[in-house]
Amino acid sequence: MIGRSEDYVERLKGYRRTIYVAGKRIENWIEHPNIRPVINAIAKTYDLAQNFAVFSDLVGEKVNVLNAVIRSQEDLIKRYDFQRELSLKLATCNYRCTGCDAINSLYPVTKMIDERNGSDYHKRFIEFLKEIQKRDLVCTSALTDVKGDRSKRPLQQEDMFVRVVRKDEKGIYVSGAKVHQSGAFAADVNFVLPTQTFREGEEKFAIAFASLPEDNVKFVLQNTGVQAKFREGGSFEMGNPKFGDRTTCMVIFKETFIPWERVFVFEDLKATRDLLTLFACSHRCVGASCKAGFMDSMAGAASLMLKVNGLENVPALRQKVAEIVAFSEAAHAIAIGGAVKGYKIADSWQPSREIANSAKIVGIEGFMKSIANLIDIAGGIPATSPSEFDLKGEIGEEVKKFMQGSEKFSAEDRMKVIKFVEFWVMSSHLVGAFHGGGSPSAALIFLQFLADLKEREKAVCDLLDIKS
Amino acid sequence: MIGRSEDYVERLKGYRRTIYVAGKRIENWIEHPNIRPVINAIAKTYDLAQNFAVFSDLVGEKVNVLNAVIRSQEDLIKRYDFQRELSLKLATCNYRCTGCDAINSLYPVTKMIDERNGSDYHKRFIEFLKEIQKRDLVCTSALTDVKGDRSKRPLQQEDMFVRVVRKDEKGIYVSGAKVHQSGAFAADVNFVLPTQTFREGEEKFAIAFASLPEDNVKFVLQNTGVQAKFREGGSFEMGNPKFGDRTTCMVIFKETFIPWERVFVFEDLKATRDLLTLFACSHRCVGASCKAGFMDSMAGAASLMLKVNGLENVPALRQKVAEIVAFSEAAHAIAIGGAVKGYKIADSWQPSREIANSAKIVGIEGFMKSIANLIDIAGGIPATSPSEFDLKGEIGEEVKKFMQGSEKFSAEDRMKVIKFVEFWVMSSHLVGAFHGGGSPSAALIFLQFLADLKEREKAVCDLLDIKS
Amino acid sequence: MIGRSEDYVERLKGYRRTIYVAGKRIENWIEHPNIRPVINAIAKTYDLAQNFAVFSDLVGEKVNVLNAVIRSQEDLIKRYDFQRELSLKLATCNYRCTGCDAINSLYPVTKMIDERNGSDYHKRFIEFLKEIQKRDLVCTSALTDVKGDRSKRPLQQEDMFVRVVRKDEKGIYVSGAKVHQSGAFAADVNFVLPTQTFREGEEKFAIAFASLPEDNVKFVLQNTGVQAKFREGGSFEMGNPKFGDRTTCMVIFKETFIPWERVFVFEDLKATRDLLTLFACSHRCVGASCKAGFMDSMAGAASLMLKVNGLENVPALRQKVAEIVAFSEAAHAIAIGGAVKGYKIADSWQPSREIANSAKIVGIEGFMKSIANLIDIAGGIPATSPSEFDLKGEIGEEVKKFMQGSEKFSAEDRMKVIKFVEFWVMSSHLVGAFHGGGSPSAALIFLQFLADLKEREKAVCDLLDIKS
Amino acid sequence: MIGRSEDYVERLKGYRRTIYVAGKRIENWIEHPNIRPVINAIAKTYDLAQNFAVFSDLVGEKVNVLNAVIRSQEDLIKRYDFQRELSLKLATCNYRCTGCDAINSLYPVTKMIDERNGSDYHKRFIEFLKEIQKRDLVCTSALTDVKGDRSKRPLQQEDMFVRVVRKDEKGIYVSGAKVHQSGAFAADVNFVLPTQTFREGEEKFAIAFASLPEDNVKFVLQNTGVQAKFREGGSFEMGNPKFGDRTTCMVIFKETFIPWERVFVFEDLKATRDLLTLFACSHRCVGASCKAGFMDSMAGAASLMLKVNGLENVPALRQKVAEIVAFSEAAHAIAIGGAVKGYKIADSWQPSREIANSAKIVGIEGFMKSIANLIDIAGGIPATSPSEFDLKGEIGEEVKKFMQGSEKFSAEDRMKVIKFVEFWVMSSHLVGAFHGGGSPSAALIFLQFLADLKEREKAVCDLLDIKS
């Protein structure tokens, strides 16, 4: 079943959450100007999901692809198509993609754990997942530990990593903090996964579990310029007024109790390694479609910008728009290629690891050039424009007069497009594109180990009659 | 049926061809040092084809995918996988890809002509194609006219374009010359297609036909440094001794007779336009897989280069190899994405036009960076090394001593790898990557018209409540 | 004489200005949180000027290089060195560079006008300039008209360009608005120059004059995320707390009276053309040193970021810092080269026009890569970090604990660096680097006309014995 | 005194040299088709030197700047201007720049050795240099040892490094081989310098000396496609018929005797380090001007290419030519900036080390883009054109007809330009730009140590009130 956005928002009202924004714990968190856009974005994932539903044999009906175990190329392509559409229509994070990555990592990993150990993690996970699928719950995940001093190992600074501090019959108690977490404060379920592999002796960090609204957790929101703008209000000054910029948080656990039913990896170094590989590749591949959708939005903004300025017939500028489209189409195509060249593991279909990592490396280049092209097309005005408040304030008449471009658009419409471009080129998008799912450098290191150089070397040796 | 390379070479012996190399008409053309490598490369397409055969309903059996009408995503992906493997294993052109592009453009175009005009071009083409499929003939195609002064229209300089000069009941007579043609001198069939669209009054140029060995045609080979090296002989000095560099020619027609059975487009402006679009997209999309295979070969060469120099454990250099792999994987993935997001037209499956053109734009970036990385990894030696002749000549002992790298390889093996790198970075490959199937600029202009900006603009307007 | 920052700030107190910020006319404008940083930045130009003073024969003493007529290579290099130091030490605009560009354009242009016409604009300008030099006044300039619909000529939309609406014996009356103007609201003198060349019949737009605080002018400030952050307060949350982000405004004239003493170009198409060329090249060349200073600051931030994270010994990351340094050193060197290869015109020394425009094209590449490297080095945290308010608020203890990196730095210091990186990568800097002094595309078009291709072609023809 | 090219060529006739080309020792080496172009290029350095002569206090007259000790900014700029002009007019190496680098490294280093040790190397060097200056001798230098297995230290593979094998009262005996050496076979003096720094115990490798024609030395020439083409003859087929491609060699020493008068560094680890730093920076900085001249030549070729094709009025293509000019101007400006920001050491003026290394990193980017632009502008024809031999052979009439472009040029002229473009994009130029003077990676590592990060960090700390 595909859920309804109203039900999601209704559910949120029942969650008492400890959320800090700009130094204060906020009360009516659902309506807070930095959180409402996140909820709007997530709500939209319900409204658009119908076309992308896939059948789940776990619950015997069609479910939201964002909560599905991906079993085939086709389903994975469906996921990527949905992701691209969401990115285009939201112009920000949909917040549920990491949930899907977590589901598609935990599903095979728990199966493999049980096959090794005869345990029942997989069954436990499936029970939990069925509930998610039936109710179309919103899932996110949290990976990156705060890490402290990067030159130290975890045991030298335990506080800097989420870890088991105690366990009993009913469950485990965890402490630590995750950063870079997108949207968990507005989700139903937050999967907590390890940030890195660990060595022998570091088992306490090698855990994965699900956190629910009832858990003792604190969220501290990021604070960027866009967030500050949202707190000041207005109807379009913040660029993407309905859905905002990707909003992340720090998630703090302090002896937080997690019942065994929600613990899916427990002090297991091998499972942690597998989980990380699966999650990273899953996220990097879908990331290409995500960025494709963002670049689609930039292409739309660029094209509109030409029109509001009366420049839509200048070939050199139209060509720069076309180049953004090229980067977008290529990025999505890479993800599709990753889906097709994927592999089956423990009843799940995973994208090609080589392509997933390559997507990151090639994708970021296109993303930067798209931003550069958008800036080039838009001119300096996204950085220097007066505000919506000026347009509507004491000086409004003159601002309106002087911000007018093509007669086909009102000055207000022109300013909306300008502020939207500002949002693309002066917000967290570039940083997000670099580091979401790990940096290009990380992808390159990964690829160093994945790449089948032997076969490539052999082909060269055959050409040259080298026998070594 | 997949043909046998022996039969192909045997067939060639029956062809009396007029071929000029370096100023002279050559006699025993099959054994000429600039042509033999081309024949070797084409022969290899038979040896490797079995895994990629597809069923043809035209002849009721499996045929070489290079001669197939592509009917589905799966077949198109098979074609791309084969292309990549050929590029890796040949490190040069396989010469048959343009034949496949021609078949998959002429098939739907002749069908559409007949639907419009009630003519029988499609039947004629199918009869011709069945013969090709049954005998697994080698097809190439020729597009680019010599064009003369680019500021003039064709009618101002008729000689510069292949055109009908006369016709009778039996067929047409054509004059003109094509350039940039790859390998027709070693093929069974050469499809001759228009180079551009034409306007009313220019119908005589709007033609497509097949040329056979019996036709009155002259070939003039290109002459590059690699060609000169092949004429000097040696066993590895030319870098890619078995298969050589992509070898192109000028193809000259002079009142050449073509019977109607082999004329597939005749003075048809609309069909010419369709043919060009189909051919260009077909070729640009497969081009991504072709370059992927080339980059695979470069990655193999780079990896070997590190080993022969004793540098295989330097992380910064291994990372540069991994980056080549990233460009390769991404390029191939784009082609796959193009196949998946393709469309059906007149019973053929064509790659996505948006993705095909994007492949060109993004692909060339990766290709240039791969060459740069290979140069960086290899050092200056591919440009400065003594020759194979020195290694084997009077000064051989000293050259051998001083060209020795890691003990795991002989000096000769190291020099083979060095010369192979020279072949990658100092030959026609970069030019070929730019202009094969049209330049990136051409792809960008194409994309300008293809890109669905309306939908992208609409998404932005919806986000911003702009109603225009 | 080099002025004192105290005097400058004291002078400002005497200026009654009409300034709008975020929709409201502001009262105590000097202390407004969006303006105070601009004043701080300008004040700093006095504190650092001593080392860069140059002798002015106009007033017979050393003056601030920012107000000097540049007479030699040495003085121009001094200017560039000062610019780089200011950019490093302010990490934002110093607001006076456009004043210096205006002085060094108006000086020769007025001289050439008088030589052509026997008028006395030059004397008039010199009188005005002597006052500026003696009192070390702060000068800015305003160029870009709002332009409205770019497909129309100025006469089709007069309001969209600053123009003469009336004149009398005492002076002229001007209307219109300028955008992208940096810091005029905090200056003593604002030079108003044309934004483009004009054709016959468009003379009314072909004017240049100086505007003073007593004129009837309105300023409407830009509004970006950084500005919003400054309005919320805090001691480092805004990234660059002392000096802020480059702050621009719209400058509105409405029948504003300008006495003849301050009119330097009047309805003169030729002078307008000259002025634009001189200004553009002057600004683009100094822009390279400006960006060099910014990249220096980014290199410093990157290097600190490694230290606060305990990553200062990772070679791959240190190399990325070194690359930022390379872009910075190269950018400054280009400006120096431009000064050396400059030319004398009407007693002023101007940078090479070819190099000035090349600086723009090459510089922006380095700037983008520097931002990319800084993002890569810093990780995702500049986009996702909690705020200063969180560090100091209810949740402070936990934020402090989890934001701790290397023990050598406090969590607060680490957060300062993080917010400073956010300021570099999520503010108007990239847009400014693209469009300040005109876009790279504009520079390229300029270069198309400047480039001496004849000499280059001749060299090739000589090599090849081509005689045409 | 500036020498005369005739005298140089006359001198060469007196040198009996052991030179191997393509496997054979060549007899009349001066007229060998692979060597004559090198001699032509060097001869040209005399013809063009007059404008760039500088005063030498050593000999009390003006000398060729290529043999001068650079004492000032002005002289260094003169050198760079000469270098750029040579690169434009030769379109290949001038072979004497490394001689100049050697002179300007050995001069200060020998002075510093003597200051440390009270030895008389400096006097010895000056005596030698006076002779060079007076007779305007051609000097080159040789640095890169063959190095063998890069994972081993020199003592593990002594043969792979030039070293002292014996010494007596009269001099030293050296063995080993240098590679990547440009033009020593056509020079009067070849300075032999160390390739890297050495550790204690490795003193035997830490030597520098001058080699003269009378020494027992063998040269083995490189062999590339361009070399093969030159051996086939023709009047323009090889692209740059007069001056050829940069021609390097392996230089082999076998117990070669070098009298003490020509030994300038002897088993001195510190001097080796200094020498390398000085040489590398000297060469990298002049390299920027060298590449500027090459890019000038490419811009000329690109501009001609447009004309021969009738495309000179297409703005998008002209813009690509302008971009090549931008890279060229910027590269030369960087070198000039390096000269201005240089430093004095032991009575010599050296370019800024920071800028010299940055020049390499930024320069290679522009060089690659220039090649890409040239390819884009020229189309595929430089790779696919028939040869000069075809134009002049049996098929000549038809080749002439079909290779005709704009009527303003003959088909032969068009083919000359085409072959010249082939020479730029399919020869050793890109490899040379990467590795001449060391790779960009080497420059980056160097810069890592040179960069003054402390000052940059301090500026950031001041901005943020960080006190650590």
PDB file of N, CA and C in Angstrom, chain A residues 81 84 88-89 239 242-243 296 303 307 319 322 326 329 333-334 341 358 362 365 369 416 444 447 456-457 462-465, chain B residues 81 84 89 239 242-243 296 303 307 319 322 326 329-330 333-334 341 358 365 369 416 444 447 456-457 462-465:
ATOM      1  N   ASP A  81      14.274   6.060 -11.193  1.00  0.00           N
ATOM      2  CA  ASP A  81      13.387   7.004 -11.881  1.00  0.00           C
ATOM      3  C   ASP A  81      12.603   7.852 -10.859  1.00  0.00           C
ATOM      4  N   ARG A  84      14.903  10.499  -9.310  1.00  0.00           N
ATOM      5  CA  ARG A  84      15.139  11.652 -10.172  1.00  0.00           C
ATOM      6  C   ARG A  84      13.932  12.583 -10.168  1.00  0.00           C
ATOM      7  N   LEU A  88      13.798  16.505  -8.908  1.00  0.00           N
ATOM      8  CA  LEU A  88      13.325  17.597  -9.763  1.00  0.00           C
ATOM      9  C   LEU A  88      12.173  18.333  -9.104  1.00  0.00           C
ATOM     10  N   LYS A  89      11.227  17.595  -8.541  1.00  0.00           N
ATOM     11  CA  LYS A  89      10.013  18.224  -8.040  1.00  0.00           C
ATOM     12  C   LYS A  89      10.178  18.843  -6.656  1.00  0.00           C
ATOM     13  N   GLY A 239      14.171  31.044  -1.469  1.00  0.00           N
ATOM     14  CA  GLY A 239      14.547  30.333  -2.682  1.00  0.00           C
ATOM     15  C   GLY A 239      13.644  29.168  -3.011  1.00  0.00           C
ATOM     16  N   LYS A 242       8.767  26.028  -0.353  1.00  0.00           N
ATOM     17  CA  LYS A 242       7.961  24.912   0.170  1.00  0.00           C
ATOM     18  C   LYS A 242       8.815  23.825   0.812  1.00  0.00           C
ATOM     19  N   PHE A 243       9.971  23.555   0.193  1.00  0.00           N
ATOM     20  CA  PHE A 243      10.704  22.357   0.613  1.00  0.00           C
ATOM     21  C   PHE A 243      12.083  22.625   1.213  1.00  0.00           C
ATOM     22  N   ASP A 296      18.297  18.650 -13.470  1.00  0.00           N
ATOM     23  CA  ASP A 296      17.077  18.955 -14.224  1.00  0.00           C
ATOM     24  C   ASP A 296      16.457  20.257 -13.710  1.00  0.00           C
ATOM     25  N   SER A 303      16.734  27.887 -17.867  1.00  0.00           N
ATOM     26  CA  SER A 303      15.902  28.178 -19.030  1.00  0.00           C
ATOM     27  C   SER A 303      14.917  29.302 -18.701  1.00  0.00           C
ATOM     28  N   LYS A 307      14.442  33.379 -20.059  1.00  0.00           N
ATOM     29  CA  LYS A 307      13.169  33.956 -20.479  1.00  0.00           C
ATOM     30  C   LYS A 307      12.824  35.227 -19.695  1.00  0.00           C
ATOM     31  N   GLN A 319      22.990  26.946 -25.309  1.00  0.00           N
ATOM     32  CA  GLN A 319      23.905  25.818 -25.334  1.00  0.00           C
ATOM     33  C   GLN A 319      24.381  25.465 -23.921  1.00  0.00           C
ATOM     34  N   ALA A 322      21.749  23.443 -22.449  1.00  0.00           N
ATOM     35  CA  ALA A 322      21.812  22.077 -23.001  1.00  0.00           C
ATOM     36  C   ALA A 322      22.911  21.272 -22.321  1.00  0.00           C
ATOM     37  N   ALA A 326      22.842  17.685 -20.531  1.00  0.00           N
ATOM     38  CA  ALA A 326      23.748  16.570 -20.840  1.00  0.00           C
ATOM     39  C   ALA A 326      24.276  15.928 -19.560  1.00  0.00           C
ATOM     40  N   GLU A 329      21.296  13.989 -17.929  1.00  0.00           N
ATOM     41  CA  GLU A 329      20.964  12.736 -18.617  1.00  0.00           C
ATOM     42  C   GLU A 329      22.049  11.687 -18.399  1.00  0.00           C
ATOM     43  N   ALA A 333      21.676   8.091 -16.562  1.00  0.00           N
ATOM     44  CA  ALA A 333      22.020   6.911 -17.367  1.00  0.00           C
ATOM     45  C   ALA A 333      23.045   6.040 -16.646  1.00  0.00           C
ATOM     46  N   ILE A 334      23.983   6.670 -15.968  1.00  0.00           N
ATOM     47  CA  ILE A 334      24.978   5.887 -15.221  1.00  0.00           C
ATOM     48  C   ILE A 334      24.292   5.045 -14.158  1.00  0.00           C
ATOM     49  N   LYS A 341      23.792  -3.627 -14.690  1.00  0.00           N
ATOM     50  CA  LYS A 341      25.004  -4.425 -14.484  1.00  0.00           C
ATOM     51  C   LYS A 341      25.184  -4.834 -13.017  1.00  0.00           C
ATOM     52  N   SER A 358      31.955   4.809  -9.641  1.00  0.00           N
ATOM     53  CA  SER A 358      32.291   5.668 -10.772  1.00  0.00           C
ATOM     54  C   SER A 358      31.276   6.807 -10.895  1.00  0.00           C
ATOM     55  N   VAL A 362      32.384  10.708 -11.570  1.00  0.00           N
ATOM     56  CA  VAL A 362      31.997  11.436 -12.772  1.00  0.00           C
ATOM     57  C   VAL A 362      30.883  12.441 -12.468  1.00  0.00           C
ATOM     58  N   GLU A 365      31.726  16.046 -11.177  1.00  0.00           N
ATOM     59  CA  GLU A 365      32.227  16.946 -12.219  1.00  0.00           C
ATOM     60  C   GLU A 365      31.062  17.650 -12.930  1.00  0.00           C
ATOM     61  N   LYS A 369      29.980  21.669 -12.928  1.00  0.00           N
ATOM     62  CA  LYS A 369      29.843  22.425 -14.177  1.00  0.00           C
ATOM     63  C   LYS A 369      28.414  22.940 -14.351  1.00  0.00           C
ATOM     64  N   LYS A 416      11.399  35.619  -8.009  1.00  0.00           N
ATOM     65  CA  LYS A 416      11.284  34.232  -7.534  1.00  0.00           C
ATOM     66  C   LYS A 416      12.335  33.347  -8.206  1.00  0.00           C
ATOM     67  N   LEU A 444      37.022   6.729  -4.989  1.00  0.00           N
ATOM     68  CA  LEU A 444      38.190   6.367  -5.774  1.00  0.00           C
ATOM     69  C   LEU A 444      39.015   5.290  -5.075  1.00  0.00           C
ATOM     70  N   LEU A 447      37.232   2.097  -5.447  1.00  0.00           N
ATOM     71  CA  LEU A 447      37.365   1.606  -6.819  1.00  0.00           C
ATOM     72  C   LEU A 447      38.728   0.962  -7.062  1.00  0.00           C
ATOM     73  N   ARG A 456      42.094  -6.410 -17.557  1.00  0.00           N
ATOM     74  CA  ARG A 456      42.525  -5.339 -18.451  1.00  0.00           C
ATOM     75  C   ARG A 456      44.023  -5.506 -18.795  1.00  0.00           C
ATOM     76  N   GLU A 457      44.815  -5.854 -17.785  1.00  0.00           N
ATOM     77  CA  GLU A 457      46.236  -6.104 -18.059  1.00  0.00           C
ATOM     78  C   GLU A 457      46.402  -7.275 -19.030  1.00  0.00           C
ATOM     79  N   ASP A 462      48.040  -9.764 -24.080  1.00  0.00           N
ATOM     80  CA  ASP A 462      47.709 -10.557 -25.268  1.00  0.00           C
ATOM     81  C   ASP A 462      48.035  -9.787 -26.544  1.00  0.00           C
ATOM     82  N   LEU A 463      47.704  -8.514 -26.541  1.00  0.00           N
ATOM     83  CA  LEU A 463      47.990  -7.685 -27.717  1.00  0.00           C
ATOM     84  C   LEU A 463      49.480  -7.649 -28.015  1.00  0.00           C
ATOM     85  N   LEU A 464      50.280  -7.654 -26.950  1.00  0.00           N
ATOM     86  CA  LEU A 464      51.715  -7.421 -27.089  1.00  0.00           C
ATOM     87  C   LEU A 464      52.542  -8.695 -26.962  1.00  0.00           C
ATOM     88  N   ASP A 465      51.864  -9.823 -26.849  1.00  0.00           N
ATOM     89  CA  ASP A 465      52.592 -11.081 -26.631  1.00  0.00           C
ATOM     90  C   ASP A 465      53.556 -10.995 -25.451  1.00  0.00           C
TER      91      ASP A 465
ATOM     92  N   ASP B  81      27.944  -4.322 -24.993  1.00  0.00           N
ATOM     93  CA  ASP B  81      28.930  -5.159 -24.291  1.00  0.00           C
ATOM     94  C   ASP B  81      29.980  -5.697 -25.271  1.00  0.00           C
ATOM     95  N   ARG B  84      32.416  -2.895 -26.253  1.00  0.00           N
ATOM     96  CA  ARG B  84      33.421  -2.622 -25.222  1.00  0.00           C
ATOM     97  C   ARG B  84      34.514  -3.686 -25.244  1.00  0.00           C
ATOM     98  N   LYS B  89      40.005  -5.490 -26.519  1.00  0.00           N
ATOM     99  CA  LYS B  89      40.854  -6.544 -27.058  1.00  0.00           C
ATOM    100  C   LYS B  89      41.593  -6.136 -28.329  1.00  0.00           C
ATOM    101  N   GLY B 239      53.569   0.005 -31.575  1.00  0.00           N
ATOM    102  CA  GLY B 239      52.689   0.141 -30.412  1.00  0.00           C
ATOM    103  C   GLY B 239      51.642  -0.929 -30.322  1.00  0.00           C
ATOM    104  N   LYS B 242      49.530  -5.827 -33.845  1.00  0.00           N
ATOM    105  CA  LYS B 242      48.591  -6.692 -34.564  1.00  0.00           C
ATOM    106  C   LYS B 242      47.484  -5.917 -35.253  1.00  0.00           C
ATOM    107  N   PHE B 243      46.994  -4.892 -34.572  1.00  0.00           N
ATOM    108  CA  PHE B 243      45.746  -4.288 -35.046  1.00  0.00           C
ATOM    109  C   PHE B 243      45.889  -2.820 -35.466  1.00  0.00           C
ATOM    110  N   ASP B 296      39.504   1.006 -20.817  1.00  0.00           N
ATOM    111  CA  ASP B 296      39.902  -0.249 -20.156  1.00  0.00           C
ATOM    112  C   ASP B 296      41.324  -0.620 -20.566  1.00  0.00           C
ATOM    113  N   SER B 303      48.349   0.153 -15.505  1.00  0.00           N
ATOM    114  CA  SER B 303      48.633  -0.768 -14.413  1.00  0.00           C
ATOM    115  C   SER B 303      49.908  -1.557 -14.693  1.00  0.00           C
ATOM    116  N   LYS B 307      53.843  -1.633 -12.907  1.00  0.00           N
ATOM    117  CA  LYS B 307      54.554  -2.859 -12.549  1.00  0.00           C
ATOM    118  C   LYS B 307      55.937  -2.940 -13.201  1.00  0.00           C
ATOM    119  N   GLN B 319      45.739   5.269  -7.623  1.00  0.00           N
ATOM    120  CA  GLN B 319      44.496   6.024  -7.642  1.00  0.00           C
ATOM    121  C   GLN B 319      44.229   6.619  -9.036  1.00  0.00           C
ATOM    122  N   ALA B 322      42.779   3.947 -11.001  1.00  0.00           N
ATOM    123  CA  ALA B 322      41.368   3.761 -10.625  1.00  0.00           C
ATOM    124  C   ALA B 322      40.485   4.824 -11.268  1.00  0.00           C
ATOM    125  N   ALA B 326      37.162   4.490 -13.482  1.00  0.00           N
ATOM    126  CA  ALA B 326      35.901   5.197 -13.223  1.00  0.00           C
ATOM    127  C   ALA B 326      35.336   5.793 -14.500  1.00  0.00           C
ATOM    128  N   GLU B 329      34.010   2.800 -16.653  1.00  0.00           N
ATOM    129  CA  GLU B 329      32.757   2.223 -16.152  1.00  0.00           C
ATOM    130  C   GLU B 329      31.590   3.177 -16.385  1.00  0.00           C
ATOM    131  N   ALA B 330      31.832   4.449 -16.136  1.00  0.00           N
ATOM    132  CA  ALA B 330      30.759   5.431 -16.296  1.00  0.00           C
ATOM    133  C   ALA B 330      30.347   5.534 -17.759  1.00  0.00           C
ATOM    134  N   ALA B 333      28.299   2.565 -18.674  1.00  0.00           N
ATOM    135  CA  ALA B 333      27.012   2.641 -17.984  1.00  0.00           C
ATOM    136  C   ALA B 333      26.083   3.628 -18.693  1.00  0.00           C
ATOM    137  N   ILE B 334      26.628   4.721 -19.203  1.00  0.00           N
ATOM    138  CA  ILE B 334      25.790   5.687 -19.915  1.00  0.00           C
ATOM    139  C   ILE B 334      25.170   5.027 -21.147  1.00  0.00           C
ATOM    140  N   LYS B 341      16.660   3.321 -21.737  1.00  0.00           N
ATOM    141  CA  LYS B 341      15.717   4.439 -21.890  1.00  0.00           C
ATOM    142  C   LYS B 341      15.451   4.746 -23.375  1.00  0.00           C
ATOM    143  N   SER B 358      24.315  13.074 -24.827  1.00  0.00           N
ATOM    144  CA  SER B 358      24.996  13.378 -23.560  1.00  0.00           C
ATOM    145  C   SER B 358      26.247  12.520 -23.416  1.00  0.00           C
ATOM    146  N   GLU B 365      35.248  14.153 -21.981  1.00  0.00           N
ATOM    147  CA  GLU B 365      35.949  14.629 -20.787  1.00  0.00           C
ATOM    148  C   GLU B 365      36.728  13.505 -20.117  1.00  0.00           C
ATOM    149  N   LYS B 369      40.841  12.970 -19.755  1.00  0.00           N
ATOM    150  CA  LYS B 369      41.475  12.780 -18.441  1.00  0.00           C
ATOM    151  C   LYS B 369      42.167  11.432 -18.354  1.00  0.00           C
ATOM    152  N   LYS B 416      57.783  -2.888 -24.839  1.00  0.00           N
ATOM    153  CA  LYS B 416      56.487  -3.123 -25.485  1.00  0.00           C
ATOM    154  C   LYS B 416      55.390  -2.289 -24.819  1.00  0.00           C
ATOM    155  N   LEU B 444      25.975  18.888 -28.651  1.00  0.00           N
ATOM    156  CA  LEU B 444      25.366  19.902 -27.792  1.00  0.00           C
ATOM    157  C   LEU B 444      24.264  20.653 -28.528  1.00  0.00           C
ATOM    158  N   LEU B 447      21.342  18.425 -28.735  1.00  0.00           N
ATOM    159  CA  LEU B 447      20.691  18.324 -27.430  1.00  0.00           C
ATOM    160  C   LEU B 447      19.840  19.548 -27.129  1.00  0.00           C
ATOM    161  N   ARG B 456      10.959  20.596 -17.308  1.00  0.00           N
ATOM    162  CA  ARG B 456      11.851  21.056 -16.248  1.00  0.00           C
ATOM    163  C   ARG B 456      11.427  22.450 -15.765  1.00  0.00           C
ATOM    164  N   GLU B 457      11.084  23.312 -16.705  1.00  0.00           N
ATOM    165  CA  GLU B 457      10.607  24.642 -16.310  1.00  0.00           C
ATOM    166  C   GLU B 457       9.330  24.529 -15.486  1.00  0.00           C
ATOM    167  N   ASP B 462       6.114  25.211 -10.621  1.00  0.00           N
ATOM    168  CA  ASP B 462       5.264  24.641  -9.579  1.00  0.00           C
ATOM    169  C   ASP B 462       5.846  24.899  -8.194  1.00  0.00           C
ATOM    170  N   LEU B 463       7.145  24.751  -8.075  1.00  0.00           N
ATOM    171  CA  LEU B 463       7.790  24.989  -6.781  1.00  0.00           C
ATOM    172  C   LEU B 463       7.588  26.433  -6.327  1.00  0.00           C
ATOM    173  N   LEU B 464       7.562  27.346  -7.300  1.00  0.00           N
ATOM    174  CA  LEU B 464       7.584  28.771  -6.975  1.00  0.00           C
ATOM    175  C   LEU B 464       6.237  29.437  -7.183  1.00  0.00           C
ATOM    176  N   ASP B 465       5.215  28.635  -7.488  1.00  0.00           N
ATOM    177  CA  ASP B 465       3.895  29.215  -7.766  1.00  0.00           C
ATOM    178  C   ASP B 465       3.974  30.313  -8.820  1.00  0.00           C
TER     179      ASP B 465
END
